[in-house]
mmCIF file of C-alpha atoms in Angstrom:
data_model
loop_
_atom_site.group_PDB
_atom_site.id
_atom_site.type_symbol
_atom_site.label_atom_id
_atom_site.label_comp_id
_atom_site.label_asym_id
_atom_site.label_seq_id
_atom_site.Cartn_x
_atom_site.Cartn_y
_atom_site.Cartn_z
ATOM 1 C CA MET A 1 -16.636 -1.867 9.642
ATOM 2 C CA ARG A 2 -15.356 -1.638 13.222
ATOM 3 C CA VAL A 3 -13.681 -5.004 12.771
ATOM 4 C CA ILE A 4 -11.812 -3.663 9.739
ATOM 5 C CA PHE A 5 -10.709 -0.557 11.583
ATOM 6 C CA THR A 6 -9.712 -2.436 14.689
ATOM 7 C CA THR A 7 -7.657 -4.697 12.468
ATOM 8 C CA LEU A 8 -5.951 -1.760 10.773
ATOM 9 C CA VAL A 9 -5.577 1.128 13.111
ATOM 10 C CA ILE A 10 -3.756 2.462 16.024
ATOM 11 C CA PHE A 11 -2.774 1.628 18.917
ATOM 12 C CA GLY A 12 -3.048 -1.149 17.771
ATOM 13 C CA PHE A 13 -3.239 -3.999 15.752
ATOM 14 C CA LEU A 14 -1.419 -5.282 12.738
ATOM 15 C CA HIS A 15 1.437 -5.992 10.470
ATOM 16 C CA ALA A 16 4.017 -8.326 11.923
ATOM 17 C CA GLN A 17 7.538 -7.484 10.806
ATOM 18 C CA SER A 18 10.808 -9.316 11.109
ATOM 19 C CA ALA A 19 12.644 -8.701 14.354
ATOM 20 C CA THR A 20 16.059 -8.161 12.784
ATOM 21 C CA ALA A 21 16.381 -4.670 14.280
ATOM 22 C CA GLU A 22 15.203 -4.218 17.813
ATOM 23 C CA PHE A 23 12.730 -1.606 18.926
ATOM 24 C CA SER A 24 13.575 0.285 22.129
ATOM 25 C CA ILE A 25 10.813 0.658 24.676
ATOM 26 C CA VAL A 26 9.825 4.239 25.431
ATOM 27 C CA SER A 27 8.950 4.439 29.118
ATOM 28 C CA GLN A 28 8.991 8.199 29.769
ATOM 29 C CA ARG A 29 6.489 10.796 28.565
ATOM 30 C CA ASP A 30 9.257 13.318 27.786
ATOM 31 C CA GLU A 31 11.044 10.790 25.585
ATOM 32 C CA PHE A 32 7.783 10.041 23.756
ATOM 33 C CA LEU A 33 7.158 13.745 23.183
ATOM 34 C CA LYS A 34 10.640 14.227 21.707
ATOM 35 C CA ILE A 35 9.971 11.390 19.263
ATOM 36 C CA ILE A 36 6.575 12.628 18.040
ATOM 37 C CA ASN A 37 7.198 16.385 18.204
ATOM 38 C CA GLY A 38 6.275 17.907 14.840
ATOM 39 C CA LYS A 39 5.718 14.505 13.234
ATOM 40 C CA LYS A 40 2.783 12.739 11.644
ATOM 41 C CA LEU A 41 2.233 9.033 12.251
ATOM 42 C CA GLU A 42 1.520 7.251 8.991
ATOM 43 C CA ARG A 43 0.751 3.797 7.681
ATOM 44 C CA PRO A 44 -1.279 2.731 4.641
ATOM 45 C CA LEU A 45 -4.659 4.513 4.669
ATOM 46 C CA ILE A 46 -3.963 6.063 8.098
ATOM 47 C CA LYS A 47 -2.494 9.457 9.012
ATOM 48 C CA LEU A 48 -2.534 10.655 12.612
ATOM 49 C CA GLN A 49 -1.165 13.477 14.705
ATOM 50 C CA VAL A 50 -0.554 13.099 18.418
ATOM 51 C CA SER A 51 -0.157 16.449 20.139
ATOM 52 C CA ASP A 52 1.882 17.288 23.186
ATOM 53 C CA ILE A 53 -1.302 18.495 24.935
ATOM 54 C CA GLY A 54 -3.025 15.119 24.824
ATOM 55 C CA GLN A 55 -5.001 15.236 21.578
ATOM 56 C CA ILE A 56 -5.158 12.702 18.748
ATOM 57 C CA SER A 57 -6.500 13.627 15.313
ATOM 58 C CA GLY A 58 -6.334 12.378 11.764
ATOM 59 C CA ARG A 59 -7.964 10.071 9.261
ATOM 60 C CA ALA A 60 -8.205 6.328 8.754
ATOM 61 C CA LEU A 61 -9.872 4.800 5.714
ATOM 62 C CA ALA A 62 -11.087 8.338 4.823
ATOM 63 C CA ILE A 63 -12.946 8.652 8.148
ATOM 64 C CA GLY A 64 -11.973 11.112 10.868
ATOM 65 C CA VAL A 65 -10.126 9.898 13.945
ATOM 66 C CA ARG A 66 -10.118 11.877 17.192
ATOM 67 C CA GLY A 67 -9.269 11.190 20.765
ATOM 68 C CA THR A 68 -7.248 12.013 23.819
ATOM 69 C CA TRP A 69 -4.201 10.489 25.419
ATOM 70 C CA SER A 70 -2.224 10.595 28.644
ATOM 71 C CA TRP A 71 0.957 8.939 29.901
ATOM 72 C CA GLN A 72 0.346 6.588 32.826
ATOM 73 C CA LYS A 73 2.838 4.297 34.537
ATOM 74 C CA GLY A 74 5.046 4.087 31.445
ATOM 75 C CA TYR A 75 2.225 3.555 28.937
ATOM 76 C CA PHE A 76 0.479 5.621 26.263
ATOM 77 C CA CYS A 77 -3.178 5.500 27.319
ATOM 78 C CA ARG A 78 -5.674 6.626 24.727
ATOM 79 C CA ASP A 79 -9.421 7.005 24.316
ATOM 80 C CA LEU A 80 -10.216 6.947 20.608
ATOM 81 C CA PHE A 81 -13.103 7.543 18.201
ATOM 82 C CA TRP A 82 -13.221 6.576 14.532
ATOM 83 C CA GLY A 83 -16.013 8.650 13.072
ATOM 84 C CA LYS A 84 -18.883 8.139 15.515
ATOM 85 C CA LYS A 85 -17.629 4.752 16.693
ATOM 86 C CA GLU A 86 -16.012 4.676 20.110
ATOM 87 C CA LEU A 87 -12.982 2.404 20.081
ATOM 88 C CA GLY A 88 -12.486 2.737 23.791
ATOM 89 C CA TYR A 89 -9.695 3.209 26.238
ATOM 90 C CA ASN A 90 -6.449 1.247 26.033
ATOM 91 C CA CYS A 91 -2.978 1.636 27.534
ATOM 92 C CA GLN A 92 -0.233 0.731 25.099
ATOM 93 C CA GLN A 93 3.461 0.096 25.243
ATOM 94 C CA VAL A 94 5.405 2.399 22.926
ATOM 95 C CA SER A 95 8.655 1.419 21.244
ATOM 96 C CA PHE A 96 10.835 3.179 18.724
ATOM 97 C CA ARG A 97 13.393 2.384 16.014
ATOM 98 C CA GLY A 98 14.711 4.866 13.455
ATOM 99 C CA ASP A 99 11.676 6.452 11.810
ATOM 100 C CA LYS A 100 9.232 3.823 13.149
ATOM 101 C CA ILE A 101 7.099 3.961 16.270
ATOM 102 C CA ARG A 102 5.231 0.895 17.520
ATOM 103 C CA PHE A 103 2.158 0.844 19.739
ATOM 104 C CA THR A 104 1.417 -2.509 21.400
ATOM 105 C CA SER A 105 -2.039 -2.770 22.932
ATOM 106 C CA ASP A 106 -2.923 -4.048 26.387
ATOM 107 C CA GLU A 107 0.234 -2.720 28.072
ATOM 108 C CA GLY A 108 2.471 -4.555 25.613
ATOM 109 C CA LYS A 109 0.632 -7.879 25.754
ATOM 110 C CA GLY A 110 -1.616 -7.447 22.695
ATOM 111 C CA ASP A 111 -1.341 -6.762 19.005
ATOM 112 C CA TYR A 112 0.811 -3.973 17.631
ATOM 113 C CA ALA A 113 0.758 -1.331 14.913
ATOM 114 C CA ASP A 114 3.853 0.273 13.430
ATOM 115 C CA PHE A 115 3.741 3.824 12.119
ATOM 116 C CA THR A 116 6.293 5.769 10.103
ATOM 117 C CA LEU A 117 7.152 9.178 11.529
ATOM 118 C CA LYS A 118 7.044 11.873 8.853
#
C-alpha cells in the first residue's frame, strides 16, 4: 500500500506533463504562502491543505494525511504521515504555473507531483 501512495501522493511523485508552459520556481516562503493562502491542493483521489503555520492535513485514497512543513534554504521541507504510515522527511522544490503547483522531491532532483489549487 505504501508503494501505491508513494507513487500517487505529495510531494511527490507522479504524472509527467508536457513542458509547453513553463513552471516558475518558488524560492521564498512568503511567495509560497501567497500562492497557497486559502487554497486546497487537489489531484485525483488526493485533497490536501497546507497551512501558513506549518501544518499539512487532508486525505489520499480515503486515508487521512497529516504532517508538518517548514521552509528551508528555498525548499518546502515536509514530514508526512499517511494514516499510521510515516512517509518521512523530504525537502522539495516548489514551482507554480496558473492554478497548478508542483512539488519536486529531493530538492528538485526527484519525481514530481502537480496539484490544482482550488
